[in-house]
Structures are given as structure tokens and as C-alpha cells.
Tab-separated table of C-alpha atoms in Angstrom:
chain	number	residue	atom	x	y	z
A	100	GLY	CA	-24.499	-0.731	3.678
A	101	ASN	CA	-23.730	3.323	3.107
A	102	SER	CA	-24.621	4.028	6.612
A	103	LYS	CA	-22.313	1.651	8.183
A	104	ALA	CA	-19.328	2.605	5.930
A	105	GLY	CA	-19.793	6.682	6.813
A	106	GLU	CA	-20.320	5.555	10.550
A	107	LEU	CA	-16.753	3.576	10.365
A	108	MET	CA	-14.985	6.611	8.998
A	109	PRO	CA	-12.359	7.634	11.649
A	110	THR	CA	-12.758	11.319	12.737
A	111	GLU	CA	-10.607	13.607	15.290
A	112	GLY	CA	-11.971	12.608	18.795
A	113	PRO	CA	-11.385	10.107	21.622
A	114	LEU	CA	-10.376	6.323	20.442
A	115	SER	CA	-13.476	5.265	21.913
A	116	SER	CA	-15.232	6.220	18.599
A	117	LEU	CA	-13.800	3.605	16.717
A	118	LYS	CA	-15.665	0.687	19.148
A	119	HIS	CA	-18.701	1.142	17.240
A	120	GLY	CA	-16.834	-1.083	14.645
A	121	MET	CA	-15.040	-3.672	16.400
A	122	LEU	CA	-17.462	-5.791	16.845
A	123	LEU	CA	-17.859	-5.612	12.436
A	124	MET	CA	-14.186	-6.304	12.409
A	125	GLU	CA	-14.479	-9.276	14.805
A	126	ARG	CA	-16.879	-10.833	12.915
A	127	ASN	CA	-15.276	-10.558	10.014
A	128	PHE	CA	-12.367	-12.335	11.177
A	129	ARG	CA	-14.138	-15.061	12.360
A	130	PRO	CA	-12.782	-17.358	9.320
A	131	PHE	CA	-9.181	-16.545	11.419
A	132	VAL	CA	-10.600	-17.840	14.816
A	133	GLU	CA	-12.438	-21.065	13.524
A	134	LEU	CA	-9.146	-22.405	11.663
A	135	SER	CA	-7.390	-25.362	13.262
A	136	GLY	CA	-4.695	-24.474	15.664
A	137	GLN	CA	-2.284	-26.181	13.402
A	138	HIS	CA	-3.279	-24.403	10.392
A	139	GLN	CA	-3.449	-20.992	12.588
A	140	ALA	CA	0.387	-21.539	13.619
A	141	ALA	CA	1.126	-22.061	9.761
A	142	LEU	CA	-0.492	-19.034	8.627
A	143	TRP	CA	1.024	-17.241	11.654
A	144	GLU	CA	4.309	-18.117	10.668
A	145	ILE	CA	4.776	-17.039	7.387
A	146	LEU	CA	2.828	-13.780	8.279
A	147	TRP	CA	5.832	-13.264	10.438
A	148	GLU	CA	8.060	-13.251	7.153
A	149	ILE	CA	5.563	-10.958	5.740
A	150	LEU	CA	5.118	-8.109	7.974
A	151	VAL	CA	9.020	-7.811	8.130
A	152	GLU	CA	9.360	-8.163	3.984
A	153	ASP	CA	7.823	-5.240	2.348
A	154	GLU	CA	8.146	-5.997	-0.983
A	155	LEU	CA	6.091	-9.313	-0.397
A	156	LEU	CA	3.217	-7.363	1.659
A	157	MET	CA	2.722	-5.334	-1.791
A	158	ALA	CA	2.891	-8.356	-4.069
A	159	LEU	CA	0.131	-10.096	-1.388
A	160	GLY	CA	-1.789	-7.014	-1.928
A	161	THR	CA	-1.702	-7.238	-5.653
A	162	VAL	CA	-2.063	-10.597	-6.104
A	163	LEU	CA	-5.253	-10.695	-3.727
A	164	ASP	CA	-6.579	-7.618	-5.275
A	165	ASP	CA	-5.923	-9.383	-8.977
A	166	VAL	CA	-7.971	-12.548	-7.695
A	167	PHE	CA	-10.561	-10.410	-6.333
A	168	THR	CA	-11.417	-8.329	-8.832
A	169	GLY	CA	-11.989	-11.644	-11.209
A	170	GLY	CA	-8.731	-11.943	-12.351
A	171	SER	CA	-5.915	-15.166	-12.082
A	172	PRO	CA	-2.571	-13.408	-11.842
A	173	ARG	CA	0.362	-15.697	-11.932
A	174	LEU	CA	3.473	-15.405	-9.401
A	175	THR	CA	6.157	-15.715	-12.361
A	176	ALA	CA	5.073	-12.267	-13.378
A	177	LEU	CA	5.676	-10.432	-10.652
A	178	PRO	CA	9.611	-9.730	-11.718
A	179	GLU	CA	10.598	-7.982	-8.108
A	180	LEU	CA	10.448	-11.203	-6.309
A	181	SER	CA	13.086	-13.732	-6.079
A	182	ARG	CA	12.343	-17.177	-6.179
A	183	GLY	CA	12.046	-17.652	-2.422
A	184	GLN	CA	9.951	-14.416	-1.978
A	185	ARG	CA	7.611	-16.216	-4.460
A	186	ARG	CA	7.685	-19.545	-3.180
A	187	ARG	CA	6.865	-18.060	0.632
A	188	LEU	CA	3.998	-15.876	-1.115
A	189	ALA	CA	2.430	-19.252	-2.505
A	190	THR	CA	2.846	-21.101	0.698
A	191	PHE	CA	1.054	-17.912	2.283
A	192	LEU	CA	-1.568	-18.204	-0.490
A	193	GLY	CA	-2.044	-22.171	-0.039
A	194	LEU	CA	-2.940	-21.455	3.981
A	195	ALA	CA	-5.252	-18.576	3.052
A	196	GLY	CA	-7.874	-21.053	0.913
A	197	LEU	CA	-6.371	-20.355	-2.497
A	198	GLN	CA	-5.549	-22.771	-5.436
A	199	VAL	CA	-1.952	-21.990	-6.441
A	200	ARG	CA	-1.134	-24.349	-9.403
A	201	GLU	CA	1.971	-25.770	-10.361
A	202	ASP	CA	2.842	-22.697	-13.220
A	203	LEU	CA	1.906	-20.301	-9.802
A	204	LEU	CA	-1.302	-19.395	-10.980
A	205	VAL	CA	-3.626	-18.096	-8.270
A	206	ALA	CA	-7.348	-18.925	-8.352
A	207	ARG	CA	-9.970	-18.798	-5.805
A	208	GLU	CA	-11.485	-22.017	-5.054
A	209	ALA	CA	-15.697	-22.307	-5.056
A	210	ARG	CA	-16.397	-20.126	-1.790
A	211	GLY	CA	-17.509	-22.351	1.724
A	212	ALA	CA	-19.529	-21.305	4.494
A	213	LEU	CA	-16.326	-19.666	6.014
A	214	ASP	CA	-14.721	-17.631	3.937
A	215	LEU	CA	-10.991	-17.572	4.407
A	216	PRO	CA	-9.567	-15.232	1.682
A	217	SER	CA	-11.768	-12.614	2.032
A	218	ALA	CA	-10.873	-12.399	5.294
A	219	VAL	CA	-6.937	-12.661	4.261
A	220	HIS	CA	-7.731	-10.002	1.531
A	221	PHE	CA	-9.134	-7.682	3.947
A	222	PHE	CA	-6.323	-7.912	6.408
A	223	ILE	CA	-3.470	-7.634	3.873
A	224	SER	CA	-4.936	-4.784	2.323
A	225	ALA	CA	-5.025	-3.114	5.491
A	226	LEU	CA	-1.283	-4.130	5.829
A	227	ALA	CA	-0.395	-3.202	3.056
A	228	GLU	CA	-1.864	0.485	3.277
A	229	MET	CA	0.069	1.108	6.361
A	230	PRO	CA	3.231	3.112	6.470
A	231	ASP	CA	6.214	1.439	6.138
A	232	LYS	CA	7.614	1.192	9.970
A	233	ALA	CA	4.263	-0.360	11.049
A	234	PRO	CA	4.255	-3.498	10.074
A	235	ALA	CA	7.716	-3.896	11.813
A	236	LEU	CA	6.099	-2.596	14.901
A	237	MET	CA	3.057	-4.361	14.664
A	238	GLY	CA	5.664	-8.171	14.562
A	239	SER	CA	7.177	-6.495	17.729
A	240	CYS	CA	3.791	-5.985	19.482
A	241	CYS	CA	3.003	-9.976	18.620
A	242	LYS	CA	6.058	-10.943	19.979
A	243	LEU	CA	5.618	-9.197	23.310
A	244	HIS	CA	1.875	-10.253	23.117
A	245	MET	CA	0.443	-6.984	23.347
A	246	VAL	CA	-1.832	-7.556	20.850
A	247	PRO	CA	-5.262	-8.495	22.519
A	248	ALA	CA	-4.669	-5.680	25.389
A	249	LEU	CA	-4.367	-3.087	22.436
A	250	CYS	CA	-7.540	-4.709	21.004
A	251	HIS	CA	-9.155	-3.277	23.915
A	252	LEU	CA	-8.131	0.295	24.304
A	253	PRO	CA	-10.983	1.765	22.149
A	254	GLN	CA	-13.601	-0.114	24.996
A	255	ALA	CA	-11.555	1.309	27.569
A	256	THR	CA	-11.110	4.991	26.293
A	257	SER	CA	-13.727	6.893	28.101
A	258	PRO	CA	-15.735	9.283	26.242
A	259	ASP	CA	-13.337	12.206	26.327
A	260	GLY	CA	-10.434	10.298	25.703
A	261	PHE	CA	-8.797	8.724	28.495
A	262	LEU	CA	-7.600	5.320	29.597
A	263	ALA	CA	-7.058	4.792	33.294
A	264	LEU	CA	-4.116	3.161	34.446
A	265	GLY	CA	-4.341	0.377	36.960
A	266	ASP	CA	-6.289	-1.245	35.346
A	267	PRO	CA	-4.804	-4.734	34.689
A	268	SER	CA	-5.637	-5.477	31.427
A	269	LEU	CA	-4.062	-2.113	29.832
A	270	ALA	CA	-0.791	-2.940	31.911
A	271	VAL	CA	0.967	-2.885	28.501
A	272	LEU	CA	0.912	0.653	28.719
A	273	GLU	CA	2.256	1.378	32.390
A	274	ASP	CA	5.872	-0.653	31.109
A	275	ALA	CA	7.662	2.924	29.435
A	276	GLN	CA	9.558	0.748	26.696
A	277	ARG	CA	6.178	-0.756	25.688
A	278	PHE	CA	4.747	2.372	26.307
A	279	GLU	CA	7.526	3.390	23.787
A	280	ILE	CA	6.703	1.073	20.904
A	281	VAL	CA	2.693	1.408	21.342
A	282	ARG	CA	2.790	5.035	21.188
A	283	GLU	CA	5.289	4.996	17.760
A	284	LEU	CA	2.747	2.567	16.143
A	285	PHE	CA	-0.402	4.724	17.008
A	286	ALA	CA	1.379	7.660	16.043
A	287	LEU	CA	1.593	6.236	12.640
A	288	SER	CA	-2.029	5.684	12.720
A	289	ASN	CA	-2.543	9.424	13.572
A	290	ILE	CA	-3.455	8.285	17.215
A	291	SER	CA	-2.000	10.408	19.538
A	292	LEU	CA	-0.927	8.580	23.034
A	293	GLU	CA	-0.102	10.670	25.982
A	294	HIS	CA	0.398	10.222	29.598
A	295	ALA	CA	-1.873	12.221	31.356
A	296	GLY	CA	-1.196	12.025	35.575
A	297	SER	CA	-2.365	8.030	36.420
A	298	ALA	CA	-4.189	8.223	32.573
A	299	VAL	CA	-3.089	7.398	29.005
A	300	LYS	CA	-5.081	10.125	26.958
A	301	ALA	CA	-5.669	8.400	23.586
A	302	VAL	CA	-6.917	11.088	20.576
A	303	ILE	CA	-7.489	9.964	17.300
A	304	MET	CA	-5.879	13.045	15.301
A	305	GLU	CA	-7.520	15.864	12.876
A	306	LYS	CA	-7.679	14.621	9.365
A	307	PRO	CA	-6.904	10.611	10.510
A	308	GLN	CA	-8.111	9.615	6.848
A	309	TYR	CA	-8.251	5.626	7.513
A	310	LEU	CA	-5.043	4.940	9.619
A	311	PRO	CA	-6.847	4.648	12.694
A	312	LEU	CA	-9.296	2.116	11.047
A	313	LEU	CA	-6.638	0.167	9.591
A	314	LEU	CA	-4.818	-0.143	12.426
A	315	TYR	CA	-7.928	-1.789	14.416
A	316	ILE	CA	-8.797	-3.785	11.360
A	317	ILE	CA	-5.213	-5.793	11.596
A	318	LEU	CA	-4.830	-5.873	15.531
A	319	ASN	CA	-8.725	-7.338	15.273
A	320	GLY	CA	-7.168	-9.900	12.300
A	321	LEU	CA	-3.943	-10.540	14.372
A	322	CYS	CA	-5.961	-11.686	17.765
A	323	ALA	CA	-8.099	-13.532	15.714
A	324	LEU	CA	-4.902	-15.226	14.429
A	325	GLU	CA	-3.699	-15.197	18.308
A	326	ARG	CA	-6.048	-17.505	19.794
A	327	ARG	CA	-4.374	-20.579	19.192
A	328	ASP	CA	-2.451	-19.570	22.276
A	329	GLU	CA	-5.698	-19.367	24.711
B	32	MET	CA	13.426	-1.318	-2.923
B	33	PHE	CA	12.758	1.254	-5.790
B	34	ALA	CA	9.448	1.042	-4.822
B	35	LYS	CA	9.785	1.781	-1.696
B	36	ALA	CA	12.597	4.387	-2.352
B	37	THR	CA	10.105	6.762	-5.004
B	38	ARG	CA	7.557	6.114	-2.363
B	39	ASN	CA	9.403	7.786	0.814
B	40	PHE	CA	10.348	10.654	-2.320
B	41	LEU	CA	6.668	11.110	-2.998
B	42	ARG	CA	5.554	11.366	0.886
B	43	ASP	CA	8.051	14.027	1.417
B	44	THR	CA	7.664	16.644	-1.641
B	45	ASP	CA	3.794	15.723	-2.608
B	46	PRO	CA	1.961	14.308	-0.029
B	47	GLY	CA	-1.792	14.147	-0.776
B	48	GLY	CA	-0.989	15.003	-4.124
B	49	ASP	CA	-1.788	13.877	-7.979
B	50	LEU	CA	1.774	12.638	-8.638
B	51	ILE	CA	2.200	8.369	-8.784
B	52	PRO	CA	5.540	6.569	-7.600
B	53	VAL	CA	7.319	4.475	-10.125
B	54	SER	CA	7.127	1.076	-8.434
B	55	SER	CA	9.731	-0.776	-10.851
B	56	LEU	CA	12.662	0.053	-12.857
B	57	ASN	CA	11.215	-1.448	-15.709
B	58	ASP	CA	8.495	0.941	-15.481
B	59	SER	CA	10.566	3.473	-16.028
B	60	ASP	CA	11.481	2.793	-19.762
B	61	LYS	CA	7.929	2.495	-20.385
B	62	SER	CA	7.110	6.244	-18.691
B	63	GLN	CA	7.237	8.477	-21.567
B	64	LEU	CA	4.800	11.316	-22.234
B	65	LEU	CA	1.422	10.376	-23.458
B	66	SER	CA	2.093	6.719	-22.735
B	67	LEU	CA	-1.112	4.709	-21.893
B	68	VAL	CA	-1.526	3.714	-18.340
B	69	VAL	CA	-4.458	1.863	-16.773
B	70	LYS	CA	-6.174	2.657	-13.984
B	71	LYS	CA	-7.598	0.371	-11.535
B	72	LYS	CA	-10.472	1.057	-9.478
B	73	LYS	CA	-9.575	0.382	-5.627
B	74	PHE	CA	-11.527	-2.366	-3.750
B	75	TRP	CA	-11.602	-1.278	-0.266
B	76	CYS	CA	-12.586	2.218	0.654
B	77	TRP	CA	-8.791	2.965	2.335
B	78	GLN	CA	-6.827	1.451	-0.797
B	79	ARG	CA	-5.280	4.100	-3.328
B	80	PRO	CA	-5.716	3.386	-7.125
B	81	LYS	CA	-3.290	1.040	-8.345
B	82	TYR	CA	-1.759	2.202	-11.866
B	83	GLN	CA	-0.350	-0.127	-14.588
B	84	PHE	CA	1.804	1.001	-17.775
B	85	LEU	CA	0.857	-0.657	-20.976
B	86	SER	CA	3.518	-0.726	-23.413
B	87	ALA	CA	1.675	2.198	-26.154
B	88	THR	CA	0.663	5.789	-26.426
B	89	ILE	CA	-2.385	7.902	-26.860
B	90	ASN	CA	-0.950	7.452	-30.656
B	91	ASP	CA	-1.122	3.577	-30.988
B	92	ILE	CA	-5.190	3.887	-30.210
B	93	LEU	CA	-5.623	6.861	-32.391
B	94	THR	CA	-7.413	6.539	-35.619
B	95	GLU	CA	-5.130	6.541	-38.703
B	96	ASP	CA	-3.400	9.550	-39.727
B	97	GLN	CA	-4.487	11.471	-36.228
B	98	PHE	CA	-1.431	11.483	-34.362
B	99	LEU	CA	-0.676	13.760	-31.236
B	100	ASN	CA	3.017	15.961	-31.017
B	101	PRO	CA	3.285	16.975	-27.652
B	102	VAL	CA	4.884	19.890	-26.631
B	103	VAL	CA	7.105	19.001	-23.824
B	104	LEU	CA	8.073	21.471	-21.186
B	105	GLU	CA	10.995	21.310	-18.957
B	106	SER	CA	11.706	22.449	-15.626
B	107	ASP	CA	13.860	21.830	-12.367
B	108	PHE	CA	12.180	20.193	-10.060
B	109	VAL	CA	13.314	19.938	-6.664
B	110	LYS	CA	16.740	18.948	-5.390
B	111	TYR	CA	15.598	16.312	-2.534
B	112	GLU	CA	17.474	15.149	0.033
B	113	GLY	CA	16.045	13.569	2.779
B	114	LYS	CA	16.952	12.801	6.702
B	115	PHE	CA	15.462	9.784	8.201
B	116	GLU	CA	15.195	8.845	11.909
B	117	ASP	CA	14.788	4.982	11.954
B	118	MET	CA	13.157	2.590	14.742
B	119	VAL	CA	12.321	3.287	18.451
B	120	LYS	CA	14.961	2.424	20.720
B	121	GLY	CA	16.118	0.877	23.807
B	122	THR	CA	15.810	-3.335	25.023
B	123	ILE	CA	12.579	-4.789	26.249
B	124	GLU	CA	12.630	-7.283	29.048
B	125	THR	CA	9.948	-9.983	28.405
B	126	ALA	CA	8.974	-12.986	30.463
B	127	LEU	CA	10.486	-15.359	27.456
B	128	GLY	CA	13.488	-13.252	27.077
B	129	ARG	CA	15.270	-9.973	26.147
B	130	ILE	CA	14.211	-8.295	22.796
B	131	THR	CA	16.558	-5.804	21.154
B	132	LEU	CA	14.884	-3.209	19.040
B	133	ASN	CA	17.191	-1.702	16.704
B	134	ALA	CA	20.459	-2.719	15.758
B	135	GLY	CA	22.850	-0.725	18.304
B	136	GLY	CA	20.426	-1.227	20.892
B	137	THR	CA	20.661	2.474	21.833
B	138	GLY	CA	20.531	5.450	20.065
B	139	LEU	CA	18.599	6.451	16.734
B	140	VAL	CA	19.674	5.538	13.771
B	141	GLU	CA	19.858	8.205	10.950
B	142	SER	CA	19.660	7.580	7.202
B	143	GLN	CA	20.116	10.113	4.477
B	144	SER	CA	18.352	9.864	0.782
B	145	SER	CA	19.231	12.082	-1.951
B	146	PHE	CA	18.088	11.349	-5.771
B	147	GLY	CA	20.067	14.579	-6.476
B	148	THR	CA	18.530	17.379	-8.649
B	149	LEU	CA	15.085	16.314	-10.300
B	150	GLN	CA	13.930	17.499	-13.468
B	151	LYS	CA	10.383	18.003	-14.391
B	152	GLN	CA	8.908	16.976	-17.957
B	153	GLU	CA	5.549	17.713	-18.607
B	154	VAL	CA	3.179	18.114	-22.162
B	155	ASP	CA	2.162	21.602	-22.561
B	156	LEU	CA	-1.737	20.766	-21.881
B	157	HIS	CA	-3.372	23.629	-23.893
B	158	GLN	CA	-1.870	22.665	-27.175
B	159	LEU	CA	-2.673	19.095	-26.417
B	160	LEU	CA	-6.270	20.018	-25.407
B	161	ARG	CA	-6.331	22.300	-28.971
B	162	GLU	CA	-4.295	19.575	-31.049
B	163	SER	CA	-6.889	16.381	-29.289
B	164	VAL	CA	-10.102	18.434	-30.666
B	165	ASP	CA	-11.595	16.157	-33.333
B	166	ARG	CA	-9.108	12.977	-32.826
B	167	MET	CA	-10.885	10.178	-32.046
B	168	ILE	CA	-9.872	6.517	-30.610
B	169	ASN	CA	-10.094	3.307	-32.314
B	170	LEU	CA	-11.970	1.025	-29.838
B	171	LYS	CA	-11.665	-1.796	-31.836
B	172	SER	CA	-7.626	-1.971	-31.301
B	173	PRO	CA	-6.740	-5.257	-29.785
B	174	LEU	CA	-4.904	-3.303	-26.945
B	175	LEU	CA	-8.487	-1.424	-25.966
B	176	GLN	CA	-10.143	-4.604	-26.407
B	177	GLN	CA	-8.411	-6.152	-23.348
B	178	VAL	CA	-9.075	-3.044	-21.094
B	179	LEU	CA	-12.674	-3.165	-21.923
B	180	GLU	CA	-12.660	-6.848	-20.775
B	181	ARG	CA	-12.200	-5.305	-17.474
B	182	LYS	CA	-14.515	-3.605	-16.395
B	183	ASN	CA	-13.630	-1.609	-13.517
B	184	GLU	CA	-10.566	-0.026	-15.359
B	185	VAL	CA	-9.947	3.586	-16.783
B	186	LEU	CA	-7.597	4.726	-19.397
B	187	CYS	CA	-5.243	7.349	-18.608
B	188	ILE	CA	-2.141	9.335	-20.824
B	189	LEU	CA	1.071	10.244	-18.826
B	190	THR	CA	1.319	14.181	-18.842
B	191	GLN	CA	4.332	14.699	-16.246
B	192	LYS	CA	7.302	12.782	-15.252
B	193	ILE	CA	10.034	13.486	-12.658
B	194	VAL	CA	13.188	11.725	-13.846
B	195	THR	CA	16.743	11.894	-12.349
B	196	THR	CA	19.336	13.904	-14.073
B	197	GLN	CA	22.594	12.482	-12.219
B	198	LYS	CA	23.549	8.578	-11.579
B	199	CYS	CA	21.924	7.049	-8.067
B	200	VAL	CA	22.674	3.909	-6.049
B	201	ILE	CA	19.592	2.750	-4.169
B	202	SER	CA	20.717	0.458	-1.271
B	203	GLU	CA	19.282	-1.392	1.653
B	204	HIS	CA	20.206	-1.809	5.138
B	205	ILE	CA	18.716	-4.365	6.830
B	206	GLN	CA	18.768	-3.865	10.810
B	207	ILE	CA	19.680	-7.461	11.819
B	208	GLU	CA	17.409	-9.551	14.132
B	209	GLU	CA	18.605	-10.249	17.586
B	210	LYS	CA	18.352	-13.399	19.001
B	211	CYS	CA	17.895	-13.311	22.605
B	212	GLY	CA	16.653	-15.883	25.167
B	213	GLY	CA	15.429	-17.483	22.207
B	214	MET	CA	13.376	-15.112	20.461
B	215	VAL	CA	13.557	-13.015	17.585
B	216	GLY	CA	13.793	-9.756	17.565
B	217	LEU	CA	12.679	-6.722	15.624
B	218	LYS	CA	13.978	-7.214	12.199
B	219	THR	CA	13.315	-3.811	9.478
B	220	LYS	CA	14.789	-2.561	6.585
B	221	ARG	CA	15.919	1.255	5.469
B	222	VAL	CA	15.918	1.785	2.209
B	223	LYS	CA	18.584	4.486	1.289
B	224	VAL	CA	19.246	7.007	-2.037
B	225	SER	CA	22.541	8.080	-2.442
B	226	VAL	CA	23.850	10.432	-5.512
B	227	SER	CA	26.713	8.383	-6.833
B	228	GLU	CA	29.593	10.950	-7.459
B	229	ASP	CA	32.847	9.409	-7.156
B	230	GLY	CA	32.046	5.591	-7.242
B	231	ASN	CA	32.038	4.126	-3.981
B	232	VAL	CA	29.590	1.909	-2.888
B	233	THR	CA	28.133	1.504	0.559
B	234	ARG	CA	29.721	-1.798	2.342
B	235	ASP	CA	27.350	-2.268	4.866
B	236	SER	CA	24.413	-3.142	3.135
B	237	ASN	CA	22.608	-6.495	1.457
B	238	VAL	CA	21.707	-5.172	-1.740
B	239	VAL	CA	22.712	-2.393	-4.178
B	240	LEU	CA	20.946	-0.730	-6.741
B	241	GLU	CA	22.393	1.621	-9.305
B	242	ILE	CA	20.016	3.417	-11.051
B	243	PRO	CA	21.494	5.309	-14.348
B	244	ALA	CA	20.118	8.968	-15.556
B	245	PRO	CA	17.569	9.911	-16.611
B	246	THR	CA	15.515	7.173	-14.644
B	247	THR	CA	11.381	8.306	-14.487
B	248	ILE	CA	10.732	8.144	-10.547
B	249	ALA	CA	7.162	9.487	-10.442
B	250	TYR	CA	4.503	10.402	-13.022
B	251	GLY	CA	0.909	12.095	-13.016
B	252	VAL	CA	-1.452	11.089	-15.422
B	253	LEU	CA	-4.819	12.593	-17.153
B	254	GLU	CA	-8.009	9.895	-17.010
B	255	LEU	CA	-9.843	10.052	-20.596
B	256	TYR	CA	-13.778	9.700	-20.598
B	257	VAL	CA	-14.132	7.785	-24.117
B	258	LYS	CA	-17.471	8.179	-25.732
B	259	GLN	CA	-19.279	5.093	-27.968
B	260	ASP	CA	-18.152	6.688	-31.315
B	261	GLY	CA	-14.245	6.546	-30.325
B	262	GLN	CA	-14.601	10.733	-29.622
B	263	PHE	CA	-12.927	11.266	-25.702
B	264	GLU	CA	-12.255	14.108	-23.669
B	265	PHE	CA	-9.262	14.260	-20.897
B	266	CYS	CA	-10.604	14.563	-17.367
B	267	LEU	CA	-9.161	18.202	-16.080
B	268	LEU	CA	-11.268	18.146	-12.871
B	269	ARG	CA	-10.555	15.999	-9.930
B	270	GLU	CA	-14.294	15.609	-9.610
B	271	LYS	CA	-14.729	14.302	-13.348
B	272	GLN	CA	-14.291	10.503	-13.591
B	273	GLY	CA	-12.781	8.658	-16.406
B	274	GLY	CA	-14.062	5.446	-18.085
B	275	PHE	CA	-16.140	4.066	-21.189
B	276	GLU	CA	-19.246	5.151	-22.065
B	277	GLN	CA	-20.314	1.781	-22.373
B	278	GLU	CA	-19.906	1.037	-18.851
B	279	SER	CA	-21.941	3.276	-16.497
B	280	PRO	CA	-19.259	4.979	-14.013
B	281	ASP	CA	-21.851	3.685	-11.237
B	282	GLY	CA	-22.834	-0.055	-12.357
B	283	PRO	CA	-21.738	-2.563	-10.007
B	284	ILE	CA	-18.246	-3.984	-10.571
B	285	ASP	CA	-17.910	-7.592	-10.812
B	286	LEU	CA	-16.181	-7.855	-7.274
B	287	ASP	CA	-16.401	-10.899	-5.377
B	288	THR	CA	-16.170	-10.874	-1.311
B	289	GLY	CA	-17.380	-12.426	1.569
B	290	GLU	CA	-20.701	-10.658	2.141
B	291	LEU	CA	-19.538	-10.041	6.151
B	292	ILE	CA	-17.062	-6.784	4.974
B	293	PHE	CA	-19.543	-5.318	2.307
B	294	PRO	CA	-19.454	-1.976	4.305
B	295	PHE	CA	-15.839	-1.624	3.674
B	296	MET	CA	-15.948	-1.685	0.058
B	297	ALA	CA	-14.969	0.973	-2.223
B	298	ASP	CA	-18.295	1.712	-3.652
B	299	CYS	CA	-20.126	1.816	-0.304
B	300	VAL	CA	-18.141	5.011	0.388
B	301	ASP	CA	-17.368	6.728	-2.933
């Protein structure tokens, strides 16, 4: 456990250094992939609302942390939220495989073979730690169907940090305006993307903290949930 | 909205520092010097610890007749005025329609935030340390019993706070979604704080919050290490971790998660 965690800590260098963790992230989001198309679509719809409501995202992070540290939080104990927001939260938690009782007490059911609540907790906790603008930019990337391409970037980056344009899987980086969205999102995650001739240089910045890892946890989660389109 | 404003303020004034943003106006009242605060240990390695106010001060849990009377030091903290640029600009053509990425479609949206002149109030630590020698915590107090039940919590006391000195208005500006070609564009919220001087209220916002002075917007804590007999010490160095003696700080925490994501849990990295 310790050595794996150490290897996953992002450090300054080419974006390709993140690819070691990609397999683990994909495996962690298997519960998303294995949901029925209808379930995925419902989760996706409400997730879209959460991406643009930061109070909801923060509250969700708190509730899930409570549940996973052995508590049974009650949604009525979140005075900052409106009744409508609590209702949306309850809907999301229900779709995430948690029990939401009539009195809005949240509890965890016995764990099944596929641990959907754990995957949701993993995903939401990463999202909640991102800078303010990131979830909305992430939402744009989803709407523009850029997420699978962005997930592929660490594998496509050379050991010296270059992404060769012209590869069909990197078409999103060739459109100037799409590139601007991606550049801004990655900059918020301490990853620099810069055009360099016929390539893009993708480098993790100095002292990146956990942000590059969080970005890729979220992108992998979104990618797993988006597979209903395939 | 208040949480976002205080978080933005600390991002500008104390990045990587020890101050903690107040996340709820209700907590602002509870943030008295020497108030008890519970620090919840983080679950994932990337999380920041979360803090929760208890509606009590350290004097409520000391054994009889052992009150601490802190000397409070006051100083100017900063006059805070921030300018933010919001959102990427431009429009995008997609296979399904056109998405506008900011409210106006062009240009950069700028907003200014100001909590005005802020004051720092802090406990004189030297005096506190002198006075707390030989004081004991009553571990049988019902409040502490509840904290002890949850193994992943650390007891802290509030030793400094940043308070407003002027009435402020926090307003929320929603950058409206644009519907083009059947698709919904980007929707974000901007939070703006302004010092209320002439009673004017911003008209282009959906929600406006007026906060009176003095309101606590950030605070700092000291962790406590509490021994089994009730003696306690303040954790003055970063390396020194608080907690309760009967619970080994390195011992297992009752966390429940799927085995697949184990390498990311906080304990694996710490």
C-alpha cells in the first residue's frame, strides 16, 4: 500500500508520469462501468447539476466522509442547503447506492460485490478538492465530449512531455477554442499545456500537490460513467 | 456562498498557511477564543482536514475551578480587496450546437471582492501556556465522551480569529446558461464581497447576504494532546499531533472503503 501511494504522488515532469496510476483508477471506477445504461444516465444527469452547484458538492463530500467514517449523517443537519438542494442530494445518494430514509438519514447498505458507494465517494472527494472553477470547466469538457481524449493524454505523451498533433485521438487539442478550455482546466490542476510547433508540451508544474492526480481521478470517473454512449 | 467567499479570501491572503476558513455564518458566532473545535482526520490522502465547532470552550471541560483567562491581543490584519477574472472566453461550435462559454460571449468578466479592513484577535500564547500548567481536563464530561466515541477526531482550541470591522455584502452572480442548438452551455456562480458603505445593494445578483461586523471569517487552532489522567499539552509544532492518549495515533481508524482504492487512503500516505 505505501509504495503504491508513493508512486502515485504527482511530481514535476512530463504528463506521461501519471500513466502508472491510470490502470488503478480505471479499476476503481469499474462499478460505474458496470451500471445499467439507465442508472448511468440518471447518475450523469444529477451529477451535471452538482458540477455547477458548489454548495451541493461540498455538502455531498461531507455527507460521504461521514458515512465512510462510520457515521449516519442526516441531510436536515445541513442548514446551508435549500429544500430543493437536499432533495437533489438525496436523489444522488440513492443512485450512488446509499440508503436515504424518509427522515433524510443517510446510511450504507451491506457492501455488495460491486462497491458503487466507494467509487462515488472516491470520485466526489476528488471533485470537492478541486479549485472553484474546475468543476464547471469539467462540465464543459463533458458537454463537448472531450473526456475520453483527455483521459488518453498521459499515455499519448512522450517521456519528454510532448504530444504530437495529427494523431486523431488528440484532435481536441487542435481546435483553438477547445484547447483554451483544456489549457485552463489543466492549469488549475498544475499541469501546463503549451503549443510547441506541431506538438503540445504537457508538463506537470513544480510542487503540483495532488491536483494532477485529482484531475485524472475525475476524468477517469467521468469517462467510466460516459460509456453509456458507446 | 459565505463559505466560498471566506475560502477565496484565504487563498489570497494565507495560501498554505494555518488559517481555516469559516464555512457557515452560524459558526461565526461560535468562534470565540478558546472555543473547542474538533478536527476530523482526513479520509483520502489529498483531502484537507475538516473542522467542527463544539458549542463550548476549554473552560467547560476543565476540572472544577480551573478556568483559563486568556489575554487577548488585537492587531490590524489586512485590508482585503481582490480582483478576479472569471471564465474562459469565446464560443465553440460543436456537432450538436453552439456553446457560449461566458455570459457575454466575449471578453473577460472581472469582479472585485472586499471584506474591508480586517482585524486579528489572538490569545497571548505565552500567557496561556503559563496559566495552563497543571490544569486538567475532565474526561468524563458528556461532551468529551462523545468526541472520544469517534476515534478519528482530535480536540483543538481556537487561538486566533480574523474578524470584519465593517458591514459587508456577499452577493452571488450566476453566469446564466445559454441554450443553443438544444444544448445547455456553461453555468457558473461568482461570489462577490463588497463593503457596504451607502446602503446600495447589487441588483444583478440572485442572492445577497449582508453580514454585520464583527463577523469571524477565518480562525486558527492549536491541537491538544490529552493524557489518560486528564493532563493535556498544546501541540505547538507542526510535527506534533494531537489526540487522546488511549488511542494510539498510528492505530487503525475505523474507516470503511472498498479494497480497490486502498492506496489512496490518507493513512497509506501519511
